[in-house]
Short mmCIF file of C-alpha atoms and ligand atoms in Angstrom, two decimals:
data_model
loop_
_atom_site.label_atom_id
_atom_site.label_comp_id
_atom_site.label_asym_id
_atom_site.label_seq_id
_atom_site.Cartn_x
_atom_site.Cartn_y
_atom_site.Cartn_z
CA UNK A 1 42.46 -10.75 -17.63
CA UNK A 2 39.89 -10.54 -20.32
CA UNK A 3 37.41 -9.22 -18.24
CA UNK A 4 39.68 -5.46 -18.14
CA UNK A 5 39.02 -3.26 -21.16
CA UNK A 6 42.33 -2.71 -23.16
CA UNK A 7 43.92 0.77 -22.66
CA UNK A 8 43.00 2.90 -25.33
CA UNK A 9 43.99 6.30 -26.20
CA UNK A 10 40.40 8.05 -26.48
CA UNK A 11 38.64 11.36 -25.42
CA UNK A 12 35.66 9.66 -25.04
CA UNK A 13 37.05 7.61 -21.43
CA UNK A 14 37.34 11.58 -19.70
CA UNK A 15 33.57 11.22 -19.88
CA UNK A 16 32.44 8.26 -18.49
CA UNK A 17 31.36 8.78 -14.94
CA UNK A 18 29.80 12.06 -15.79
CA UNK A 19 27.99 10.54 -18.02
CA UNK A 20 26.77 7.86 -15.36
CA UNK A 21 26.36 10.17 -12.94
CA UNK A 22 23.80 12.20 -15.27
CA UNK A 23 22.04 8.83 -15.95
CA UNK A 24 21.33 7.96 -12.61
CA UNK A 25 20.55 11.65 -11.85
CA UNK A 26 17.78 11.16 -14.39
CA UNK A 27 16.89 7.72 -13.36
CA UNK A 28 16.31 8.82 -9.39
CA UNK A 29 14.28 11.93 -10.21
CA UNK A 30 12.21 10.87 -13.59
CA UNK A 31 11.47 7.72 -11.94
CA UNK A 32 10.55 9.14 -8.10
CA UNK A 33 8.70 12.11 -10.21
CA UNK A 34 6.35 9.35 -12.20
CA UNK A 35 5.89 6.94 -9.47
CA UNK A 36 4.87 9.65 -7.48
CA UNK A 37 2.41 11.70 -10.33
CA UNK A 38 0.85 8.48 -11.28
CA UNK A 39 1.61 5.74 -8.42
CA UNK A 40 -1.03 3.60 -9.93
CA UNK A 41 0.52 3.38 -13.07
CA UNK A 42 3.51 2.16 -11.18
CA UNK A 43 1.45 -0.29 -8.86
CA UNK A 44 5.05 -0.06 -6.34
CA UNK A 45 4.96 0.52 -3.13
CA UNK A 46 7.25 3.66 -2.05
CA UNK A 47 9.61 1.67 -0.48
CA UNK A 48 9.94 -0.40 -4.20
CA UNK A 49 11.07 3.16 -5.69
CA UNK A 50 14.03 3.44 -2.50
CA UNK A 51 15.37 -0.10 -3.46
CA UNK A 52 15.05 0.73 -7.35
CA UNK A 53 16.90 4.07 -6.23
CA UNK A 54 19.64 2.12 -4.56
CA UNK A 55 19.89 -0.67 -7.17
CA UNK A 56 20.79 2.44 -9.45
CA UNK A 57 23.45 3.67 -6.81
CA UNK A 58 25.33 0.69 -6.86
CA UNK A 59 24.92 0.35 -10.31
CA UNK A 60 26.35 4.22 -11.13
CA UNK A 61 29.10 4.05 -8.10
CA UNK A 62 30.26 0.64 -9.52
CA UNK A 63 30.41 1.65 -13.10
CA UNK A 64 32.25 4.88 -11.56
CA UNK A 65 34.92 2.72 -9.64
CA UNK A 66 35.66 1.20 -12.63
CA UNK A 67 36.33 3.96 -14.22
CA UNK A 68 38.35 5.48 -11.56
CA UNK A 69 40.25 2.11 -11.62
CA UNK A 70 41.10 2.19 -15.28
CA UNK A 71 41.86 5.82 -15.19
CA UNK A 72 44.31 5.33 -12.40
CA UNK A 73 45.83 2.33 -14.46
CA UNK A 74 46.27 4.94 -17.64
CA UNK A 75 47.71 7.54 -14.64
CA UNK A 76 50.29 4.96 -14.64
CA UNK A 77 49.32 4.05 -11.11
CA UNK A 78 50.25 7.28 -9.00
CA UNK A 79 53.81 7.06 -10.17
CA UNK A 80 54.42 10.44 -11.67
CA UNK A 81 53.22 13.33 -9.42
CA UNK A 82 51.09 16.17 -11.65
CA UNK A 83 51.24 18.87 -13.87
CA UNK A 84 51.93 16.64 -16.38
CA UNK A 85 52.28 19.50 -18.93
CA UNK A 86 55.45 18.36 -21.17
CA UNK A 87 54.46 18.45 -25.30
CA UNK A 88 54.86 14.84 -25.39
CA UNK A 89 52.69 11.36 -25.78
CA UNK A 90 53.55 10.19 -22.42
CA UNK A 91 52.59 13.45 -20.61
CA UNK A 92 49.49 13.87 -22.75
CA UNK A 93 48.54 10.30 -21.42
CA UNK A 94 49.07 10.31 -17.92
CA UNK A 95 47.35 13.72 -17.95
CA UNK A 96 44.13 12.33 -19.33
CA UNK A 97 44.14 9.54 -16.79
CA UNK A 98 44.79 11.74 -13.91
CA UNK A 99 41.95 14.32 -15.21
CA UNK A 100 39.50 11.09 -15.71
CA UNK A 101 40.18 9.57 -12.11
CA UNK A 102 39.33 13.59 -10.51
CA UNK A 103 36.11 13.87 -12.45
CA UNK A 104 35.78 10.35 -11.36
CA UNK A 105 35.91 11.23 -7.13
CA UNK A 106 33.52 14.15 -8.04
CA UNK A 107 31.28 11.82 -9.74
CA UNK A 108 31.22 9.10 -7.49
CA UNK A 109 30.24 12.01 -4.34
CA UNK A 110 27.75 13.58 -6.98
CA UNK A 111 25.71 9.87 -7.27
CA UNK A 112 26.03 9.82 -3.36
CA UNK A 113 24.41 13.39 -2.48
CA UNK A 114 21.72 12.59 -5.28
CA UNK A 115 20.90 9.40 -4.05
CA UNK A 116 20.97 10.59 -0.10
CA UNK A 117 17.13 11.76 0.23
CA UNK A 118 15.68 8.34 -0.59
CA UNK A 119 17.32 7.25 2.41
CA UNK A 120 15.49 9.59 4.87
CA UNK A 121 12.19 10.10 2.48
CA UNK A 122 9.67 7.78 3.42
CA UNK A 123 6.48 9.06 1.49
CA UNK A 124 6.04 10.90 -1.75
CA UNK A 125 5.34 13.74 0.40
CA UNK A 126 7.65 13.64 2.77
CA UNK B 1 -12.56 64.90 -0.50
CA UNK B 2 -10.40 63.01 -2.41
CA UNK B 3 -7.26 65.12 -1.01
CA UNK B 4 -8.34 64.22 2.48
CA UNK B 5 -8.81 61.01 1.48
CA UNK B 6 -5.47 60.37 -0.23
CA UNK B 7 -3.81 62.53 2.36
CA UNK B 8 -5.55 60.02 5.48
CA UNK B 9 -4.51 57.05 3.28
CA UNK B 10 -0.48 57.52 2.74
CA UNK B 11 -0.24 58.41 6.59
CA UNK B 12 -2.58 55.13 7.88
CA UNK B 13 -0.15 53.70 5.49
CA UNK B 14 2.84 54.91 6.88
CA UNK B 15 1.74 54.67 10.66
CA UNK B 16 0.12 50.73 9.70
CA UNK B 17 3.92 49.56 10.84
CA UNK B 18 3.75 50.74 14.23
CA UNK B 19 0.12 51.18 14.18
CA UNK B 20 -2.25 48.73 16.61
CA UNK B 21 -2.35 47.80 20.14
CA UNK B 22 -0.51 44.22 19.59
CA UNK B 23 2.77 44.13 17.35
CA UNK B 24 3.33 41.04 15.36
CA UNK B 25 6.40 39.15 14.77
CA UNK B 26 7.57 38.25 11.17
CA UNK B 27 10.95 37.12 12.08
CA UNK B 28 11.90 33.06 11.65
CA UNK B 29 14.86 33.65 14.11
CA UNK B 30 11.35 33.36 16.84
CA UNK B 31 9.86 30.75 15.99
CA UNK B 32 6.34 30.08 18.04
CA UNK B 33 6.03 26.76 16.34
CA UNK B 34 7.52 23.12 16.12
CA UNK B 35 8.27 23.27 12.38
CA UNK B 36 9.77 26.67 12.49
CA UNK B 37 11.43 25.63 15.94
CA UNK B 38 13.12 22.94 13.53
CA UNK B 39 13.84 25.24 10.89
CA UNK B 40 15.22 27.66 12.85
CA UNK B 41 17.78 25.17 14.52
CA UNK B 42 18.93 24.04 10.73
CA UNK B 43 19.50 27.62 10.47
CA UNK B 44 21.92 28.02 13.32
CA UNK B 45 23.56 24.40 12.59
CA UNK B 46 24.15 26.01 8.86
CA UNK B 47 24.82 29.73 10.01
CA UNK B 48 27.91 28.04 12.38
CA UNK B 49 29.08 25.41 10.15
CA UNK B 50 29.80 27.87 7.67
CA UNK B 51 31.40 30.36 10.39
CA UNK B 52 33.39 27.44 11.57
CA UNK B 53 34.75 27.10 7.45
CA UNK B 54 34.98 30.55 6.99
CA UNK B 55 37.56 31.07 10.46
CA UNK B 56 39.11 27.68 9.39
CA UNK B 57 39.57 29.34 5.59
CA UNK B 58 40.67 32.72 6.54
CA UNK B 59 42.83 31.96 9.80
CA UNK B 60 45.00 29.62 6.89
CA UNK B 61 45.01 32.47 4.27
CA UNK B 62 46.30 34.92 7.33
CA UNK B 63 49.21 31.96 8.63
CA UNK B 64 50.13 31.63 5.26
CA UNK B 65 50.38 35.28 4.01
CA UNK B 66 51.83 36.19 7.70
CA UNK B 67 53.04 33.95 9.54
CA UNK B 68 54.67 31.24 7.83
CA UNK B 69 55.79 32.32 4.34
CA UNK B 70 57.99 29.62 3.59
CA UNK B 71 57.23 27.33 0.40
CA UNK B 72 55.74 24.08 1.33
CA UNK B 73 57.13 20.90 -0.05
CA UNK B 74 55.13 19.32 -2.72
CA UNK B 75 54.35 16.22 -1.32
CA UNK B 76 52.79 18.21 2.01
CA UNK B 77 50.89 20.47 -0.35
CA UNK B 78 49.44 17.83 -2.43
CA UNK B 79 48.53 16.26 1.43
CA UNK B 80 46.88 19.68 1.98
CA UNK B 81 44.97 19.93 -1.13
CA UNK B 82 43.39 16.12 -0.28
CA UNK B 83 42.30 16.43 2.86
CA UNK B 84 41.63 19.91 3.12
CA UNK B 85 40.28 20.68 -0.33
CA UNK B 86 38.42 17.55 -0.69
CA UNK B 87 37.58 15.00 2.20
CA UNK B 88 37.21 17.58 4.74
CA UNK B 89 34.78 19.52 2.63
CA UNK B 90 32.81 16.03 0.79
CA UNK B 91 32.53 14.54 4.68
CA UNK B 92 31.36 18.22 6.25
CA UNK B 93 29.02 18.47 3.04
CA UNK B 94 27.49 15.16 3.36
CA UNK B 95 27.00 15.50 6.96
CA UNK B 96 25.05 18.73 6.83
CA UNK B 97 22.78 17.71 3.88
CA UNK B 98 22.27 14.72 6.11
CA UNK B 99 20.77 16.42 8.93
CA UNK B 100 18.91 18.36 6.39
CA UNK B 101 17.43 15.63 4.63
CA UNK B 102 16.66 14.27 8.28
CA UNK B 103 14.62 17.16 9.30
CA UNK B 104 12.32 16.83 6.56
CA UNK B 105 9.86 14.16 7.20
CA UNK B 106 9.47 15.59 10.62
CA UNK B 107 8.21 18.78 8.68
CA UNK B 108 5.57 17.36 6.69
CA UNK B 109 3.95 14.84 8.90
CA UNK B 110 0.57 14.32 6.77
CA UNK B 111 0.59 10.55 6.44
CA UNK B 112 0.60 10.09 9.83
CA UNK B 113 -1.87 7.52 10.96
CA UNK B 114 -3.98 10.21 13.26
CA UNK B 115 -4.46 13.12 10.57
CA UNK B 116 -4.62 16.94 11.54
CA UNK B 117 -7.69 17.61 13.04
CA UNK B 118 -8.10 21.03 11.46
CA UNK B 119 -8.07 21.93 7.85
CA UNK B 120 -7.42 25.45 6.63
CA UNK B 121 -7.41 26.05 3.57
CA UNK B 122 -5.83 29.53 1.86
CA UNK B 123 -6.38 30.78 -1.22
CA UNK B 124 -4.00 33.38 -2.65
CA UNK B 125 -5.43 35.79 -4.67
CA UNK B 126 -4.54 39.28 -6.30
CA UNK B 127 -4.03 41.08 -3.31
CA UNK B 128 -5.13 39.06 -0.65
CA UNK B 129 -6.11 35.85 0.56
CA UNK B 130 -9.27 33.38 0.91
CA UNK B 131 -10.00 31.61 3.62
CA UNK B 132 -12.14 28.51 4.52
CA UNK B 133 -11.44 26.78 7.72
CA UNK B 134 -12.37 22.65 7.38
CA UNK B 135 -13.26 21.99 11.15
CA UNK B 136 -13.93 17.94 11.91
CA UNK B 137 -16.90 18.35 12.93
CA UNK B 138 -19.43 21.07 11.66
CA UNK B 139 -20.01 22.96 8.01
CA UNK B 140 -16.54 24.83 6.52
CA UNK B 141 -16.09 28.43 8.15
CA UNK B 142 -15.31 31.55 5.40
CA UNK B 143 -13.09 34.24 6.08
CA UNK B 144 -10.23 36.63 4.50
CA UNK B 145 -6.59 37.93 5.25
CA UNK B 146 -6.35 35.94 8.71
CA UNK B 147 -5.90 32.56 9.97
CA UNK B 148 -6.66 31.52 13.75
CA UNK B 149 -5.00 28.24 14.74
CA UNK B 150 -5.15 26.71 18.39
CA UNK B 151 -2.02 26.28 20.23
CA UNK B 152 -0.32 22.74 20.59
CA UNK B 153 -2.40 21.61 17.40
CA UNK B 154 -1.27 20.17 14.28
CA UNK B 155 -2.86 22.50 11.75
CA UNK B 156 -2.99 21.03 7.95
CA UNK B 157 -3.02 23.82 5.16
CA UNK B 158 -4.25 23.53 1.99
CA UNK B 159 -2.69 26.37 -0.24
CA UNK B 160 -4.33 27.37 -3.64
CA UNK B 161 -4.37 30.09 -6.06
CA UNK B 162 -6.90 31.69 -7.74
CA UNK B 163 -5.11 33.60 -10.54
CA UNK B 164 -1.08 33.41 -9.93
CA UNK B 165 1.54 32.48 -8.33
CA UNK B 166 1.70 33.65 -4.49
CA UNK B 167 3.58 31.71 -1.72
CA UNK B 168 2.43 31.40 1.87
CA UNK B 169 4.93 32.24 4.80
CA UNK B 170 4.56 32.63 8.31
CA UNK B 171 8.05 32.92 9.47
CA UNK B 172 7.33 32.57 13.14
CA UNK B 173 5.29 29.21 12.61
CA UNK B 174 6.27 27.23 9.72
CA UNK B 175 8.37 27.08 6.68
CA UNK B 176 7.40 28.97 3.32
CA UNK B 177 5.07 27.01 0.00
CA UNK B 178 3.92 28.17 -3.13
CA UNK B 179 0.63 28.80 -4.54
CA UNK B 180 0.09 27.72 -7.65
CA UNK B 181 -2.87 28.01 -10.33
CA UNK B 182 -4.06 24.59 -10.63
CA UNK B 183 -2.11 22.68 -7.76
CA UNK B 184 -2.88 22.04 -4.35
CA UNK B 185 0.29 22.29 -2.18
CA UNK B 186 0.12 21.31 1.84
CA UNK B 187 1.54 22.51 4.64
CA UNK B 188 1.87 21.67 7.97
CA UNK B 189 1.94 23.72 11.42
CA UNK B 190 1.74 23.60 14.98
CA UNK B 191 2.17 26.87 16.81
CA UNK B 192 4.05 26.61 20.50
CA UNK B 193 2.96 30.01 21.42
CA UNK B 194 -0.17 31.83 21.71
CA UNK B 195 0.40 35.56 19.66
CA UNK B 196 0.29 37.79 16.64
CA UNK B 197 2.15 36.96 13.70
CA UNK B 198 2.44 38.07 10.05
CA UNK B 199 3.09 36.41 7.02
CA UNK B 200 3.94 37.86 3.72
CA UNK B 201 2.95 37.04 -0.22
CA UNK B 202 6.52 35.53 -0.38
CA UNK B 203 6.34 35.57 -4.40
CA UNK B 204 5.82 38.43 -6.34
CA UNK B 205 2.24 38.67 -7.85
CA UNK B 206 1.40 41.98 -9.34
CA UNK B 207 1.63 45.56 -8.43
CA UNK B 208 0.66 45.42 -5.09
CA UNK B 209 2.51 42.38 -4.07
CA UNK B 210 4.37 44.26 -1.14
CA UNK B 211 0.98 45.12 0.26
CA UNK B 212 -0.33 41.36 0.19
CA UNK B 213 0.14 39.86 4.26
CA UNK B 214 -1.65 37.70 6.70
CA UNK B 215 -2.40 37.76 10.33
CA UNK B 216 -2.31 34.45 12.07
CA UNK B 217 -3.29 34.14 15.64
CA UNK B 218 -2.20 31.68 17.52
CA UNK B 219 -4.84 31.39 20.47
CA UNK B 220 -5.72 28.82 23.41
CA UNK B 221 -7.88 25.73 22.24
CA UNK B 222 -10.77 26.57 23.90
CA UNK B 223 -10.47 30.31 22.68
CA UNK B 224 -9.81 29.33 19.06
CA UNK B 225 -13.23 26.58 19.13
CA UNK B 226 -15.53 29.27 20.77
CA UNK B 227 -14.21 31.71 17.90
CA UNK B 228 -14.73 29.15 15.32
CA UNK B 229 -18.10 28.76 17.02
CA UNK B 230 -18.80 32.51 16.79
CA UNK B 231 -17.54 32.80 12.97
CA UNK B 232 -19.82 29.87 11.78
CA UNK B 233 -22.90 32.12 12.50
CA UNK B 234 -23.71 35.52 11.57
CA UNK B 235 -22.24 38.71 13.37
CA UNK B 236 -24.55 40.20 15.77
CA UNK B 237 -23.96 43.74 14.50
CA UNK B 238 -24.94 42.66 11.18
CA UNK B 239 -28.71 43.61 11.45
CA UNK B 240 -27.58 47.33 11.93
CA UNK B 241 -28.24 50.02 10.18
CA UNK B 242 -24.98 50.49 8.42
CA UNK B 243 -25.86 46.88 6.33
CA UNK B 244 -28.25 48.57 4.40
CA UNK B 245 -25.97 51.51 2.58
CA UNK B 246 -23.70 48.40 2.06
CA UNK B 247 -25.98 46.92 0.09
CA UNK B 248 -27.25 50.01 -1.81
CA UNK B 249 -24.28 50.61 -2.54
CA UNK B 250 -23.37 47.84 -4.34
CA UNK B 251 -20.50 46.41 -2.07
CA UNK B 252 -22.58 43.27 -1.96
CA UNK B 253 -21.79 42.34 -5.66
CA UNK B 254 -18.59 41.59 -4.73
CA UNK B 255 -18.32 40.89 -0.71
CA UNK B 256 -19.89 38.22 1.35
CA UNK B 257 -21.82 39.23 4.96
CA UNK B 258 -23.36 36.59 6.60
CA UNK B 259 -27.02 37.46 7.77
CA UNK B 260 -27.51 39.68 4.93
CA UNK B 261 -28.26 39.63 0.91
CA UNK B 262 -24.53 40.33 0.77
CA UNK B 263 -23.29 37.06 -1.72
CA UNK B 264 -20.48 38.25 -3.66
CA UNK B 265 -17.57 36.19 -4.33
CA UNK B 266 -14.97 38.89 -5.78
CA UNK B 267 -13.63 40.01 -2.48
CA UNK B 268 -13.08 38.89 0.90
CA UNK B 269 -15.74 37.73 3.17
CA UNK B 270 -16.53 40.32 5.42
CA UNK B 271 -18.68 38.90 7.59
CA UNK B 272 -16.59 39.04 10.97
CA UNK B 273 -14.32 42.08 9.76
CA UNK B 274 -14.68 43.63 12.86
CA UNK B 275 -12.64 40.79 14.73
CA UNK B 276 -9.75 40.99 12.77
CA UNK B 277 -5.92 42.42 13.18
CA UNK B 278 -5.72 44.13 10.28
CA UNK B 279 -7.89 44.94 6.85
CA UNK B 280 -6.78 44.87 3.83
CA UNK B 281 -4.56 41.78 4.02
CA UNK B 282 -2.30 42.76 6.94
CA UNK B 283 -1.54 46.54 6.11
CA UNK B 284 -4.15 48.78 7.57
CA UNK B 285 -5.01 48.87 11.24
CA UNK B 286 -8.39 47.94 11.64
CA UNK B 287 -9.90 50.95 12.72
CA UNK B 288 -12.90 53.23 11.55
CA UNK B 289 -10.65 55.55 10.02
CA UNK B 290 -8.63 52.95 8.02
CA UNK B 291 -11.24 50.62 6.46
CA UNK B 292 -13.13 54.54 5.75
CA UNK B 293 -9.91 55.36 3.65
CA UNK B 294 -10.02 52.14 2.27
CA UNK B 295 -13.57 52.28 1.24
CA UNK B 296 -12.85 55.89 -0.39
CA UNK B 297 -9.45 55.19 -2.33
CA UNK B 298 -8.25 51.66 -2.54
CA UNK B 299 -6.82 52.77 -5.45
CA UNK B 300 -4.18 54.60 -3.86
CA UNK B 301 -3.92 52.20 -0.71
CA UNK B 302 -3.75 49.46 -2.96
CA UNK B 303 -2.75 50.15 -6.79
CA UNK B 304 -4.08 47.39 -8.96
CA UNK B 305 -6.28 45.51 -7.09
CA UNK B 306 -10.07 44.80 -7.85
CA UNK B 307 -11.45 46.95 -5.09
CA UNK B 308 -12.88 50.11 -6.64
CA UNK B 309 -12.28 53.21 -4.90
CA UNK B 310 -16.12 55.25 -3.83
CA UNK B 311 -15.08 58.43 -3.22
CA UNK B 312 -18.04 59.35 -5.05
CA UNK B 313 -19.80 58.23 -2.40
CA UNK B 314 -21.07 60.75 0.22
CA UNK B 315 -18.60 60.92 3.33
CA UNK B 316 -21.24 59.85 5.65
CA UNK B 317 -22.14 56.85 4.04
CA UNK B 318 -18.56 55.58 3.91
CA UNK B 319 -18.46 56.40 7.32
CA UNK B 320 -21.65 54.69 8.51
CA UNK B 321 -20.92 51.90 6.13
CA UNK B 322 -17.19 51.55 8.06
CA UNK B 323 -18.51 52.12 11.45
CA UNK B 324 -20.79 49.16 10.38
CA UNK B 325 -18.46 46.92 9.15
CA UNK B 326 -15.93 47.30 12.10
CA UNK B 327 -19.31 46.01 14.22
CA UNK B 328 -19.21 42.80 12.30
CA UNK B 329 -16.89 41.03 15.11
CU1 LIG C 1 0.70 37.42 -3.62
#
């Protein structure tokens, strides 16, 4: 399975779907916000800035599944039940992957609520 | 003089609330309109989805604390904390934003194919608010501190401000929008009912914010075109006598009376005064006595605005020049 990142032991994995969900925060409301300032800049159509806005949600809820996948794998699949609060490597582990796969489910809801006006907006203003 | 005056002034003031022969409503829980109809609903949807929580939260707390006291396993409180703690409230979230997000293109229906066949558009200003009413047909239509609309008509509003930020509300009728220097925000409303309303400055703008309203009147079509009619042209009682102290005076440096040499673009347009709800943008009756105090000390009536008291004036000319003005219907 090449295509599956090793497991690593990093901070830096915790952060991952916040960090998507910030991007495609920014994406939807930077790119709604120019399109609709300067729309002939753009030269889109509204309905070009919905399907760039849902391009981006699949994008971020993918990239956020994955990480909730791999995070689930470091959890050691489900097969220690929390607080995983002993002083040792093992705990330490499973602890990250368990906090990573939470911020993961409130990231993945976070792109969801973002992304849920361009599916009843149907005009810049309105 | 100026004792009687200020003395007259703090009780008109005081009596304004109850003062007039029609109340008006301010209240968004009754709505005359389709958008506030719609806002009000989201409202109650909110007010009983989060009473529905709150029993739901509480009754648990009580059972617990209460009732059943025993320890829960950990696999049933880990079940708890799922559904309870986290689909119940993601699914009841979502769905509530949803209807939310649903309501809103019904609120700002400008890009309709038919647009609104009136235009009003409101200037806020330090302590009160221009008005210039865009009819289809026929030459824009001046006026101050009111708006007429006719019932069962989309009205578009054009919101402005001339110096800083203000924000129109009518509860009763529509939703609430900022004015800001420099933008042009729109707003959309179609009143249901014929009646009274009042809107206040809804963002605070200076010392006399709390004294900044608006009357709207909602009135039958044919009522509200024959007014329009009647506002387009000078008032009858403008020839009087009273017009000329007005002038002398200096008043028209500042205020507009149609029919008159009255151009100035300071203040409000004063050229139908006598028609109106209220002076003074919605907190004096308008009566003879009122718009004579007003005259005398808007200082004290209304700290901070650009209206400068004439109490040095003699009593009688305030007096003739109110009893004029409150002729300009
Ligand atoms: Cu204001």
């Amino acid at each position: 399975m090449w295509l599956v990142p090793k497991q690593i032991e990093t901070l830096w994995t915790l952060f991952t779907a916040p960090v998507v969900w910030a991007a495609h925060f920014l994406v939807c409301y930077i790119g709604a916000a120019i399109y609709c300032a300067k729309p002939e800049l753009v030269g889109l159509s509204f309905s070009a800035v919905r399907a760039g806005i849902a391009a981006a949600t699949v994008i971020a809820l993918s990239l956020i599944a994955l990480s909730a996948w791999l995070a689930w794998r470091q959890w050691g699949l489900g097969t220690d039940d929390p607080p995983h609060d002993d002083p040792t490597r093992r705990d330490r582990t499973l602890f990250q992957g368990f906090a990573t796969l939470l911020l993961s489910g409130l990231s993945f809801i976070a792109v969801i609520f973002t992304a849920m006006p361009a599916l009843f907006l149907t005009e810049c203003i309105r | 003089m100026g004792r009687y005056f200020s003395l007259s002034a703090a009780s008109l003031l005081l009596a304004s609330g109850s003062a007039g022969a029609q109340t008006s409503t301010q209240s968004a829980l009754e709505s005359a309109g389709a958008e506030a109809q719609q806002i009000e609903m989201l409202f109650w949807v909110m007010l009983s989805g989060g009473t529905v929580i709150w029993l739901g939260v509480v009754g648990l707390l009580l059972h617990s604390a209460l009732v059943n006291r025993r320890r829960l396993a950990e696999k049933s409180a880990s079940s708890i904390i799922l559904w309870g703690g986290v689909v119940f409230p993601s699914v009841t979230l979502c769905a509530l934003l949803a209807y939310a997000l649903w309501l809103m293109p019904g609120l700002r229906p400008f890009a309709q194919a038919s647009p609104a066949a009136l235009r009003i558009e409101v200037t806020g200003r330090q302590f009160w608010w221009e008005v210039v009413y865009h009819p289809p047909l026929g030459p824009p239509v001046a006026s101050a501190n009111e708006i007429r609309l006719p019932v069962g008509e989309r009205v578009e509003l054009t919101l402005k401000s001339a110096d800083v930020i203000h924000s129109f509300w009518i509860p009763p009728l529509g939703g609430k929008m900022d004015m800001i220097p420099g933008r042009t925000n729109r707003l959309s409303i179609m009143a249901t009912k014929a009646g009274l309303f009042r809107g206040p400055c809804a963002e605070y703008c200076g010392t006399s914010h709390a004294l900044m309203a608006l009357s709207a009147v909602a009135m039958a079509p044919e009522a509200f075109r024959s007014w329009l009619a009647a506002q387009a042209i000078p008032a009858e009682g403008a020839g009087a006598s009273g017009g000329a102290l007005f002038l002398r005076h200096g008043c028209g440096s500042c205020h507009v009376v149609a029919g008159t040499d009255a151009r100035g673009l300071i203040g409000p347009d004063l050229s139908h005064i006598g028609s109106r709800a209220t002076v003074a943008a919605g907190i004096l009756p308008n009566t003879e006595d009122a718009v004579a105090s007003f005259i005398a000390r808007s200082d004290l009536i209304k700290p901070g605005s650009r209206m400068p008291a004439f109490d040095m004036l003699p009593p009688d000319d305030i007096r003739a020049i109110a009893a004029w003005l409150r002729g300009l219907r």
